[in-house]
mmCIF file of C-alpha atoms in Angstrom:
data_model
loop_
_atom_site.group_PDB
_atom_site.id
_atom_site.type_symbol
_atom_site.label_atom_id
_atom_site.label_comp_id
_atom_site.label_asym_id
_atom_site.label_seq_id
_atom_site.Cartn_x
_atom_site.Cartn_y
_atom_site.Cartn_z
ATOM 1 C CA MET A 73 72.144 -9.201 17.917
ATOM 2 C CA VAL A 74 75.157 -7.485 19.148
ATOM 3 C CA PRO A 75 76.512 -4.393 17.463
ATOM 4 C CA THR A 76 80.188 -4.743 15.851
ATOM 5 C CA ASP A 77 80.684 -0.914 16.433
ATOM 6 C CA ARG A 78 78.375 0.818 19.197
ATOM 7 C CA ALA A 79 79.460 4.237 18.284
ATOM 8 C CA GLU A 80 78.828 3.649 14.646
ATOM 9 C CA LEU A 81 75.237 2.420 15.257
ATOM 10 C CA THR A 82 74.365 5.244 17.566
ATOM 11 C CA THR A 83 75.289 7.813 14.914
ATOM 12 C CA ALA A 84 73.332 5.771 12.318
ATOM 13 C CA LEU A 85 70.115 5.670 14.787
ATOM 14 C CA GLN A 86 70.429 9.391 15.196
ATOM 15 C CA GLY A 87 70.169 9.746 11.404
ATOM 16 C CA LEU A 88 67.176 7.531 11.261
ATOM 17 C CA ARG A 89 65.530 9.617 13.819
ATOM 18 C CA GLU A 90 66.405 12.918 11.940
ATOM 19 C CA GLU A 91 64.937 11.570 9.037
ATOM 20 C CA LEU A 92 61.642 10.273 10.647
ATOM 21 C CA ALA A 93 61.073 13.582 12.177
ATOM 22 C CA THR A 94 60.502 15.037 8.465
ATOM 23 C CA SER A 95 59.109 11.839 6.781
ATOM 24 C CA PRO A 96 55.286 12.660 5.783
ATOM 25 C CA ASP A 97 55.050 8.909 4.053
ATOM 26 C CA PRO A 98 53.343 6.246 6.219
ATOM 27 C CA ASP A 99 55.108 3.544 4.533
ATOM 28 C CA ARG A 100 58.686 5.321 4.984
ATOM 29 C CA THR A 101 57.548 5.884 8.604
ATOM 30 C CA ARG A 102 56.886 2.290 9.033
ATOM 31 C CA VAL A 103 60.210 1.189 7.582
ATOM 32 C CA LEU A 104 62.109 3.834 9.605
ATOM 33 C CA THR A 105 60.520 2.889 12.763
ATOM 34 C CA ARG A 106 61.185 -0.623 12.386
ATOM 35 C CA TRP A 107 64.902 0.011 11.655
ATOM 36 C CA ILE A 108 65.088 2.494 14.597
ATOM 37 C CA GLY A 109 63.213 -0.792 16.917
ATOM 38 C CA ILE A 110 66.146 -3.219 15.714
ATOM 39 C CA ALA A 111 68.797 -0.774 16.228
ATOM 40 C CA GLN A 112 67.551 0.192 19.775
ATOM 41 C CA MET A 113 67.338 -3.732 20.574
ATOM 42 C CA SER A 114 70.777 -4.279 19.639
ATOM 43 C CA LEU A 115 71.905 -1.653 21.750
ATOM 44 C CA GLY A 116 70.118 -2.976 24.590
ATOM 45 C CA ASN A 117 67.325 -0.035 24.860
ATOM 46 C CA TYR A 118 64.329 -2.518 25.035
ATOM 47 C CA ASP A 119 61.688 -0.025 26.151
ATOM 48 C CA GLU A 120 62.586 2.442 23.208
ATOM 49 C CA ALA A 121 62.727 -0.826 20.938
ATOM 50 C CA HIS A 122 59.224 -1.835 21.892
ATOM 51 C CA THR A 123 57.947 1.619 21.334
ATOM 52 C CA SER A 124 59.196 1.829 18.070
ATOM 53 C CA LEU A 125 58.480 -1.742 16.681
ATOM 54 C CA ARG A 126 54.771 -1.294 18.200
ATOM 55 C CA GLN A 127 54.332 1.734 15.921
ATOM 56 C CA SER A 128 55.721 0.023 12.898
ATOM 57 C CA LEU A 129 53.693 -3.036 13.334
ATOM 58 C CA GLU A 130 50.369 -0.936 13.799
ATOM 59 C CA LEU A 131 51.429 0.907 10.528
ATOM 60 C CA ALA A 132 51.943 -2.335 8.687
ATOM 61 C CA ILE A 133 48.471 -4.085 10.087
ATOM 62 C CA THR A 134 46.927 -0.684 8.902
ATOM 63 C CA SER A 135 48.296 -0.666 5.408
ATOM 64 C CA GLY A 136 47.517 -4.448 4.923
ATOM 65 C CA ASN A 137 51.186 -5.407 4.264
ATOM 66 C CA VAL A 138 51.362 -9.061 5.355
ATOM 67 C CA ARG A 139 55.077 -9.489 4.782
ATOM 68 C CA ALA A 140 56.010 -6.414 6.697
ATOM 69 C CA VAL A 141 53.603 -7.553 9.599
ATOM 70 C CA ILE A 142 55.448 -10.799 9.985
ATOM 71 C CA ALA A 143 58.887 -9.390 9.568
ATOM 72 C CA THR A 144 58.125 -6.761 12.457
ATOM 73 C CA GLU A 145 56.546 -9.488 14.620
ATOM 74 C CA LEU A 146 59.776 -11.455 14.321
ATOM 75 C CA ASN A 147 61.694 -8.415 15.392
ATOM 76 C CA PHE A 148 59.047 -7.728 18.203
ATOM 77 C CA GLY A 149 59.746 -11.329 19.409
ATOM 78 C CA ASP A 150 63.398 -10.800 19.546
ATOM 79 C CA ALA A 151 63.150 -7.394 21.298
ATOM 80 C CA HIS A 152 60.926 -9.298 24.100
ATOM 81 C CA ARG A 153 63.142 -12.408 24.182
ATOM 82 C CA TYR A 154 66.282 -10.334 24.757
ATOM 83 C CA ALA A 155 64.347 -8.313 27.490
ATOM 84 C CA GLY A 156 63.633 -11.511 29.272
ATOM 85 C CA ASP A 157 60.039 -11.536 28.348
ATOM 86 C CA ILE A 158 59.967 -15.216 27.145
ATOM 87 C CA GLU A 159 55.845 -15.582 27.261
ATOM 88 C CA THR A 160 55.298 -12.446 25.213
ATOM 89 C CA ALA A 161 58.109 -13.335 22.756
ATOM 90 C CA GLU A 162 56.346 -16.560 22.082
ATOM 91 C CA THR A 163 53.235 -14.872 21.201
ATOM 92 C CA PHE A 164 54.684 -12.821 18.636
ATOM 93 C CA TYR A 165 56.893 -15.628 16.998
ATOM 94 C CA ARG A 166 53.715 -18.050 16.854
ATOM 95 C CA SER A 167 51.702 -15.330 15.387
ATOM 96 C CA ALA A 168 54.456 -14.682 12.805
ATOM 97 C CA LEU A 169 54.708 -18.376 12.168
ATOM 98 C CA ASP A 170 51.110 -19.089 11.428
ATOM 99 C CA THR A 171 50.592 -15.984 9.180
ATOM 100 C CA ALA A 172 53.548 -17.223 7.353
ATOM 101 C CA ARG A 173 52.174 -20.727 6.818
ATOM 102 C CA GLY A 174 48.997 -19.325 5.682
ATOM 103 C CA THR A 175 49.372 -16.425 3.730
ATOM 104 C CA CYS A 176 53.135 -15.523 3.005
ATOM 105 C CA PRO A 177 55.163 -19.012 2.395
ATOM 106 C CA GLU A 178 58.096 -17.203 1.256
ATOM 107 C CA LEU A 179 58.993 -15.763 4.764
ATOM 108 C CA LEU A 180 58.092 -19.317 6.439
ATOM 109 C CA ASP A 181 61.688 -19.936 6.650
ATOM 110 C CA PHE A 182 62.486 -16.934 8.503
ATOM 111 C CA ALA A 183 59.545 -17.523 10.884
ATOM 112 C CA LEU A 184 60.686 -21.092 11.629
ATOM 113 C CA GLN A 185 64.380 -19.903 12.065
ATOM 114 C CA HIS A 186 63.459 -17.386 14.624
ATOM 115 C CA THR A 187 60.949 -19.576 16.737
ATOM 116 C CA GLY A 188 63.764 -22.483 16.768
ATOM 117 C CA LYS A 189 66.229 -20.165 18.073
ATOM 118 C CA HIS A 190 63.661 -19.056 20.683
ATOM 119 C CA LEU A 191 62.809 -22.516 21.543
ATOM 120 C CA THR A 192 66.547 -23.385 21.891
ATOM 121 C CA GLU A 193 66.936 -20.863 24.474
ATOM 122 C CA ARG A 194 63.689 -21.951 26.428
ATOM 123 C CA GLY A 195 65.480 -25.593 26.379
ATOM 124 C CA ASP A 196 62.775 -27.262 24.194
ATOM 125 C CA LEU A 197 65.567 -28.655 22.132
ATOM 126 C CA THR A 198 63.501 -31.238 20.339
ATOM 127 C CA GLY A 199 61.054 -28.704 19.182
ATOM 128 C CA ALA A 200 63.798 -26.265 18.290
ATOM 129 C CA ARG A 201 65.449 -28.931 15.921
ATOM 130 C CA THR A 202 61.771 -29.818 14.266
ATOM 131 C CA HIS A 203 61.716 -26.075 13.523
ATOM 132 C CA LEU A 204 65.202 -25.512 12.310
ATOM 133 C CA GLN A 205 65.078 -28.634 10.082
ATOM 134 C CA GLU A 206 61.801 -27.449 8.294
ATOM 135 C CA ALA A 207 63.804 -24.013 7.739
ATOM 136 C CA LEU A 208 66.768 -26.057 6.543
ATOM 137 C CA ARG A 209 64.704 -27.668 3.959
ATOM 138 C CA LEU A 210 63.052 -24.541 2.639
ATOM 139 C CA ARG A 211 66.361 -22.624 2.425
ATOM 140 C CA ILE A 212 68.007 -25.331 0.684
ATOM 141 C CA ALA A 213 65.028 -25.290 -2.077
ATOM 142 C CA LYS A 214 65.553 -21.482 -2.217
ATOM 143 C CA GLY A 215 69.209 -22.173 -3.104
ATOM 144 C CA ASN A 216 70.389 -19.321 -0.673
ATOM 145 C CA THR A 217 73.665 -20.579 0.649
ATOM 146 C CA GLU A 218 74.070 -17.879 3.296
ATOM 147 C CA LEU A 219 70.586 -18.624 4.633
ATOM 148 C CA VAL A 220 71.477 -22.551 4.574
ATOM 149 C CA GLU A 221 74.578 -21.722 6.467
ATOM 150 C CA SER A 222 72.813 -19.828 9.052
ATOM 151 C CA THR A 223 70.153 -22.369 9.653
ATOM 152 C CA GLN A 224 72.657 -25.352 9.823
ATOM 153 C CA ALA A 225 75.013 -23.465 12.109
ATOM 154 C CA ALA A 226 71.543 -23.159 14.392
ATOM 155 C CA LEU A 227 70.845 -26.827 13.842
ATOM 156 C CA ASP A 228 74.703 -27.888 14.731
ATOM 157 C CA ARG A 229 74.253 -26.003 18.087
ATOM 158 C CA VAL A 230 71.003 -27.926 18.920
ATOM 159 C CA ASP A 231 72.297 -30.906 18.173
ATOM 160 C CA THR A 232 75.558 -30.075 20.348
ATOM 161 C CA LEU A 233 73.094 -29.351 23.173
ATOM 162 C CA LEU A 234 71.068 -32.481 22.748
ATOM 163 C CA GLY A 235 74.118 -34.467 22.721
ATOM 164 C CA SER A 236 75.208 -33.025 25.898
ATOM 165 C CA THR A 237 72.102 -33.028 27.984
ATOM 166 C CA PRO A 238 69.551 -35.679 29.215
ATOM 167 C CA ALA A 239 67.030 -34.690 26.581
ATOM 168 C CA ALA A 240 68.789 -36.742 23.957
ATOM 169 C CA ALA A 241 68.142 -39.990 25.861
ATOM 170 C CA PRO A 242 64.553 -40.542 24.863
ATOM 171 C CA ASN A 243 65.208 -39.786 21.351
ATOM 172 C CA GLU A 244 67.959 -42.415 20.901
ATOM 173 C CA TRP A 245 65.738 -44.484 23.046
ATOM 174 C CA SER A 246 62.879 -44.387 20.551
ATOM 175 C CA ARG A 247 65.408 -45.088 17.459
ATOM 176 C CA ARG A 248 66.872 -48.175 19.180
ATOM 177 C CA TRP A 249 63.529 -49.325 20.092
ATOM 178 C CA THR A 250 62.228 -48.592 16.294
ATOM 179 C CA ALA A 251 65.424 -50.617 14.976
ATOM 180 C CA TRP A 252 64.788 -53.658 17.277
ATOM 181 C CA LEU A 253 60.940 -53.799 16.322
ATOM 182 C CA GLN A 254 61.736 -53.621 12.588
ATOM 183 C CA THR A 255 64.135 -56.775 12.801
ATOM 184 C CA ARG A 256 61.342 -58.707 14.479
ATOM 185 C CA THR A 257 58.086 -57.484 12.544
ATOM 186 C CA SER A 258 56.832 -55.793 9.615
ATOM 187 C CA VAL A 259 54.096 -53.862 8.515
ATOM 188 C CA ALA A 260 54.151 -55.845 5.157
ATOM 189 C CA ASP A 261 53.725 -59.283 6.263
ATOM 190 C CA PRO A 262 50.172 -59.493 8.343
ATOM 191 C CA SER A 263 50.081 -62.926 7.907
ATOM 192 C CA GLN A 264 53.090 -63.665 10.316
ATOM 193 C CA TRP A 265 51.648 -61.435 12.978
ATOM 194 C CA HIS A 266 50.125 -63.816 15.206
ATOM 195 C CA ALA A 267 52.719 -66.466 14.921
ATOM 196 C CA GLY A 268 55.568 -63.954 15.938
ATOM 197 C CA PHE A 269 53.926 -62.172 18.474
ATOM 198 C CA PRO A 270 54.691 -64.416 21.346
ATOM 199 C CA ALA A 271 58.515 -63.259 20.909
ATOM 200 C CA ILE A 272 57.948 -59.735 21.387
ATOM 201 C CA ARG A 273 54.879 -59.894 24.092
ATOM 202 C CA GLU A 274 56.907 -59.424 26.987
ATOM 203 C CA GLN A 275 58.813 -56.359 25.542
ATOM 204 C CA VAL A 276 55.665 -54.732 24.205
ATOM 205 C CA ARG A 277 54.119 -55.497 27.829
ATOM 206 C CA GLY A 278 56.942 -53.082 29.181
ATOM 207 C CA LEU A 279 56.379 -50.292 27.035
ATOM 208 C CA ALA A 280 52.858 -50.314 27.703
ATOM 209 C CA ALA A 281 53.419 -50.041 31.567
ATOM 210 C CA HIS A 282 54.530 -46.645 30.767
ATOM 211 C CA GLN A 283 51.981 -45.520 28.190
ATOM 212 C CA ARG A 284 49.964 -42.442 29.160
ATOM 213 C CA MET A 285 46.978 -43.980 27.295
ATOM 214 C CA GLN A 286 45.971 -46.702 25.154
ATOM 215 C CA PRO A 287 44.979 -46.378 21.409
ATOM 216 C CA ARG A 288 41.406 -45.461 20.865
ATOM 217 C CA HIS A 289 39.613 -45.372 17.387
ATOM 218 C CA LEU A 290 37.128 -42.674 17.470
ATOM 219 C CA ARG A 291 34.722 -44.566 15.360
ATOM 220 C CA ASP A 292 31.662 -43.089 16.771
ATOM 221 C CA HIS A 293 32.902 -39.360 16.881
ATOM 222 C CA PRO A 294 33.393 -38.078 13.211
ATOM 223 C CA PHE A 295 34.332 -34.527 12.705
ATOM 224 C CA PRO A 296 32.485 -32.279 10.808
ATOM 225 C CA ALA A 297 32.553 -32.763 6.724
ATOM 226 C CA GLU A 298 33.138 -29.071 5.972
ATOM 227 C CA PRO A 299 36.425 -28.425 8.053
ATOM 228 C CA VAL A 300 37.524 -31.820 6.918
ATOM 229 C CA ALA A 301 37.088 -31.364 3.370
ATOM 230 C CA ALA A 302 38.984 -27.741 3.639
ATOM 231 C CA MET A 303 41.826 -29.479 5.202
ATOM 232 C CA ALA A 304 41.935 -32.155 2.684
ATOM 233 C CA ALA A 305 41.948 -29.591 -0.164
ATOM 234 C CA GLU A 306 44.823 -27.571 1.675
ATOM 235 C CA ALA A 307 46.886 -30.692 2.265
ATOM 236 C CA GLU A 308 46.457 -32.036 -1.389
ATOM 237 C CA LYS A 309 47.988 -28.812 -2.654
ATOM 238 C CA ALA A 310 50.664 -28.677 0.184
ATOM 239 C CA LEU A 311 51.642 -32.151 -0.527
ATOM 240 C CA PHE A 312 51.986 -31.633 -3.982
ATOM 241 C CA THR A 313 53.792 -28.337 -4.169
ATOM 242 C CA ASP A 314 56.010 -28.530 -0.753
ATOM 243 C CA GLY A 315 55.832 -32.226 0.308
ATOM 244 C CA TYR A 316 58.727 -34.165 1.314
ATOM 245 C CA LEU A 317 59.588 -37.638 1.400
ATOM 246 C CA HIS A 318 59.651 -38.774 5.143
ATOM 247 C CA ASN A 319 59.986 -42.531 6.094
ATOM 248 C CA GLY A 320 58.291 -43.912 3.055
ATOM 249 C CA LYS A 321 55.401 -41.435 2.446
ATOM 250 C CA ARG A 322 54.914 -37.714 2.128
ATOM 251 C CA ASN A 323 54.773 -35.055 4.621
ATOM 252 C CA ALA A 324 53.631 -31.169 4.347
ATOM 253 C CA ALA A 325 53.259 -28.418 6.779
ATOM 254 C CA VAL A 326 49.970 -27.681 7.832
ATOM 255 C CA GLY A 327 48.388 -24.228 6.987
ATOM 256 C CA GLU A 328 45.395 -22.126 7.414
ATOM 257 C CA ALA A 329 42.594 -24.671 6.957
ATOM 258 C CA ALA A 330 44.215 -26.752 9.739
ATOM 259 C CA ASN A 331 44.712 -23.731 12.019
ATOM 260 C CA GLN A 332 41.404 -22.810 11.541
ATOM 261 C CA PHE A 333 40.005 -26.313 12.439
ATOM 262 C CA ALA A 334 41.847 -26.168 15.520
ATOM 263 C CA THR A 335 40.242 -22.915 16.682
ATOM 264 C CA GLN A 336 36.618 -24.365 15.636
ATOM 265 C CA VAL A 337 36.810 -27.680 17.548
ATOM 266 C CA ASP A 338 38.193 -28.103 21.003
ATOM 267 C CA LEU A 339 40.695 -30.865 20.313
ATOM 268 C CA ALA A 340 42.135 -31.011 23.700
ATOM 269 C CA ALA A 341 38.832 -31.427 25.519
ATOM 270 C CA LEU A 342 38.367 -34.315 22.917
ATOM 271 C CA VAL A 343 41.539 -36.157 23.635
ATOM 272 C CA ALA A 344 41.179 -35.756 27.465
ATOM 273 C CA ARG A 345 37.459 -36.884 27.125
ATOM 274 C CA PHE A 346 38.348 -40.077 25.414
ATOM 275 C CA THR A 347 41.758 -40.954 27.043
ATOM 276 C CA GLY A 348 41.550 -39.281 30.545
ATOM 277 C CA LEU A 349 44.752 -37.509 29.766
ATOM 278 C CA ALA A 350 44.570 -33.580 30.185
ATOM 279 C CA VAL A 351 46.312 -31.914 27.504
ATOM 280 C CA GLU A 352 46.961 -28.359 25.932
ATOM 281 C CA GLN A 353 45.671 -27.412 22.406
ATOM 282 C CA PRO A 354 47.871 -29.181 19.673
ATOM 283 C CA HIS A 355 51.299 -27.491 19.355
ATOM 284 C CA THR A 356 52.071 -29.298 16.236
ATOM 285 C CA GLY A 357 50.768 -31.021 13.252
ATOM 286 C CA VAL A 358 51.740 -32.387 9.522
ATOM 287 C CA TYR A 359 49.644 -33.387 6.756
ATOM 288 C CA ILE A 360 50.648 -36.850 5.505
ATOM 289 C CA GLY A 361 50.069 -38.440 2.359
ATOM 290 C CA TYR A 362 50.156 -42.213 0.959
ATOM 291 C CA THR A 363 49.421 -43.459 -2.380
ATOM 292 C CA GLU A 364 49.666 -46.853 -3.878
ATOM 293 C CA GLY A 365 52.301 -49.202 -2.540
ATOM 294 C CA GLN A 366 53.723 -47.010 0.226
ATOM 295 C CA SER A 367 53.677 -48.111 3.921
ATOM 296 C CA LEU A 368 55.069 -47.081 7.270
ATOM 297 C CA ASP A 369 56.893 -49.829 8.947
ATOM 298 C CA PHE A 370 56.551 -49.824 12.963
ATOM 299 C CA HIS A 371 58.356 -47.489 14.897
ATOM 300 C CA LEU A 372 58.093 -45.296 18.281
ATOM 301 C CA ASP A 373 57.683 -41.439 17.634
ATOM 302 C CA GLU A 374 60.381 -39.030 19.126
ATOM 303 C CA ALA A 375 59.306 -37.879 22.760
ATOM 304 C CA GLY A 376 59.136 -34.295 21.399
ATOM 305 C CA PHE A 377 55.865 -34.905 19.276
ATOM 306 C CA GLY A 378 53.900 -34.927 22.406
ATOM 307 C CA GLU A 379 52.194 -37.299 24.807
ATOM 308 C CA ALA A 380 49.149 -37.552 22.456
ATOM 309 C CA ASN A 381 48.811 -38.118 18.804
ATOM 310 C CA LEU A 382 45.561 -37.598 17.004
ATOM 311 C CA ILE A 383 45.482 -38.893 13.642
ATOM 312 C CA ILE A 384 42.286 -37.808 11.583
ATOM 313 C CA CYS A 385 41.849 -39.398 7.983
ATOM 314 C CA LEU A 386 40.980 -36.316 5.490
ATOM 315 C CA GLN A 387 40.517 -38.046 2.335
ATOM 316 C CA ARG A 388 40.407 -41.845 1.183
ATOM 317 C CA THR A 389 40.314 -43.741 -1.933
ATOM 318 C CA ARG A 390 40.188 -47.583 -2.237
ATOM 319 C CA PRO A 391 38.743 -49.748 -4.940
ATOM 320 C CA THR A 392 35.712 -51.466 -4.016
ATOM 321 C CA GLN A 393 36.798 -54.950 -5.356
ATOM 322 C CA ALA A 394 40.023 -54.686 -3.063
ATOM 323 C CA ASP A 395 40.401 -57.456 -0.762
ATOM 324 C CA LYS A 396 41.922 -55.734 2.074
ATOM 325 C CA ALA A 397 42.776 -52.026 2.509
ATOM 326 C CA SER A 398 45.526 -50.472 4.210
ATOM 327 C CA THR A 399 45.120 -49.943 7.897
ATOM 328 C CA THR A 400 46.755 -48.050 10.772
ATOM 329 C CA VAL A 401 48.041 -50.585 12.864
ATOM 330 C CA PHE A 402 49.527 -50.777 16.656
ATOM 331 C CA ILE A 403 51.114 -53.320 18.651
ATOM 332 C CA SER A 404 49.452 -53.709 21.963
ATOM 333 C CA THR A 405 49.719 -56.201 24.857
ATOM 334 C CA ALA A 406 47.102 -58.160 23.422
ATOM 335 C CA GLY A 407 48.557 -58.229 19.899
ATOM 336 C CA TYR A 408 48.029 -56.270 16.717
ATOM 337 C CA LEU A 409 45.368 -53.773 16.432
ATOM 338 C CA GLU A 410 44.160 -52.416 13.198
ATOM 339 C CA CYS A 411 42.252 -49.127 12.561
ATOM 340 C CA ASP A 412 40.528 -48.859 9.317
ATOM 341 C CA LEU A 413 39.834 -45.215 9.101
ATOM 342 C CA GLY A 414 37.625 -43.345 6.699
ATOM 343 C CA ALA A 415 37.318 -39.675 5.835
ATOM 344 C CA GLY A 416 36.382 -37.637 9.249
ATOM 345 C CA SER A 417 37.483 -40.589 11.499
ATOM 346 C CA SER A 418 40.360 -40.478 13.845
ATOM 347 C CA VAL A 419 42.528 -42.554 16.380
ATOM 348 C CA VAL A 420 44.517 -41.272 19.559
ATOM 349 C CA PHE A 421 47.337 -42.879 20.796
ATOM 350 C CA ASP A 422 50.770 -42.176 22.576
ATOM 351 C CA GLY A 423 53.050 -42.635 19.830
ATOM 352 C CA ALA A 424 56.368 -42.193 21.893
ATOM 353 C CA LEU A 425 55.533 -45.291 23.855
ATOM 354 C CA THR A 426 53.117 -47.278 21.264
ATOM 355 C CA PRO A 427 54.639 -49.192 18.552
ATOM 356 C CA HIS A 428 52.625 -47.979 15.333
ATOM 357 C CA GLY A 429 52.683 -48.067 11.406
ATOM 358 C CA ARG A 430 50.712 -48.473 8.041
ATOM 359 C CA THR A 431 50.272 -51.451 6.283
ATOM 360 C CA PRO A 432 51.018 -50.958 2.288
ATOM 361 C CA LEU A 433 48.431 -49.444 0.131
ATOM 362 C CA GLY A 434 47.050 -51.452 -2.623
ATOM 363 C CA VAL A 435 46.412 -50.944 -6.266
ATOM 364 C CA GLY A 436 44.445 -47.597 -6.759
ATOM 365 C CA GLU A 437 44.522 -46.770 -3.117
ATOM 366 C CA SER A 438 45.288 -43.490 -1.508
ATOM 367 C CA ILE A 439 44.797 -41.857 1.915
ATOM 368 C CA THR A 440 45.547 -38.208 3.283
ATOM 369 C CA LEU A 441 45.891 -37.794 7.057
ATOM 370 C CA ILE A 442 46.741 -34.876 9.538
ATOM 371 C CA SER A 443 48.534 -35.832 12.364
ATOM 372 C CA LEU A 444 48.491 -33.555 15.661
ATOM 373 C CA GLY A 445 50.607 -33.586 18.490
ATOM 374 C CA PHE A 446 49.603 -32.595 22.093
ATOM 375 C CA ARG A 447 51.576 -31.940 25.270
ATOM 376 C CA ALA A 448 50.002 -33.162 28.663
ATOM 377 C CA ARG A 449 49.290 -30.233 30.773
ATOM 378 C CA ASP A 450 50.856 -31.984 33.870
ATOM 379 C CA GLN A 451 54.541 -31.430 33.419
ATOM 380 C CA ALA A 452 55.106 -34.736 35.335
ATOM 381 C CA ARG A 453 53.420 -36.757 32.531
ATOM 382 C CA ARG A 454 55.547 -35.359 29.929
ATOM 383 C CA ALA A 455 58.620 -36.758 31.658
ATOM 384 C CA LEU A 456 60.129 -40.303 30.049
ATOM 385 C CA THR A 457 61.837 -41.853 33.173
ATOM 386 C CA ASN A 458 62.845 -45.583 33.921
ATOM 387 C CA LEU A 459 61.861 -46.533 30.562
ATOM 388 C CA PRO A 460 62.708 -50.484 29.608
ATOM 389 C CA PRO A 461 65.895 -50.515 27.804
ATOM 390 C CA ALA A 462 65.610 -51.348 23.992
ATOM 391 C CA PRO A 463 66.225 -55.079 23.651
ATOM 392 C CA ALA A 464 69.333 -56.286 22.168
#
């Protein structure tokens, strides 16, 4: 934020201070201290900005005004980011984003936008693009042209940076691999998997050499029923009200139940125990819903989702008379590996380097999942280098 007229802003700031000195109303004091903090931040007076924004945030928290808490946390994040304190800025952005997802969805697009710009400056362009794309979808739904244009401009900037840096290469690589896989095999015809596997064996072996873990079906480690049921209920509502079509099924942003689950269960320790890969706590997640006739063809995930992907089944409906149910399926060096997930069970794998998909759902069948992305603690394990080129 840069003032177009420094002198005019300085004069306006003095007027805000004079009003603050005579204001007995706590709510008006909260508004004035926030405006003063924003003005000081724009003028480059970061210590003063922090002092005013801290007072405004404390008043917002005391009053229980959730909207004001989110807005002020975003301003506080900006003030720290402009001052060069990136770590503290991230704390405020993530707090605002979590609160907006859980209790104030009308401000979620603003939290996503601020976080996306922050990630752009940090160099996490893939993460920035993910946040900004979600913000754009929400703003299109709002129908606010000015907000849509603002987010689109930020996305255009990220795409320009991606196109001029090596960070773009892994995602283009994954798209080419996905296109090649889908010309050679399909989730829709399992009867042909065995006969067709020899033709893709060597290419899959080249991918497997770089995998940070093998797919692991956690059959004997079900998650507690209560938080799974809470996430299932939250996912059902989110998929119905805010879900969007993505690759043949519906996705929706996770909410408070998923955030609560992540605080109750040490998911990073779980992934490390079953895969040997030390990871941070999940940095992203999405609800996924499949219904009758839907499927997900074989593909590779974009690298930004993480080095480990944990899929947990939250809810499952399938007719007892069905001959064969839908499964999560991977292509490994030994062939096709199918995982039949029931509620509470899960599978962990390296989505960026393991071809995977879901076979079509039959009549009366449905399944709800949560997909969580984890980053490796070792920065070197995050890098994708010397990858085998996508086959022609």
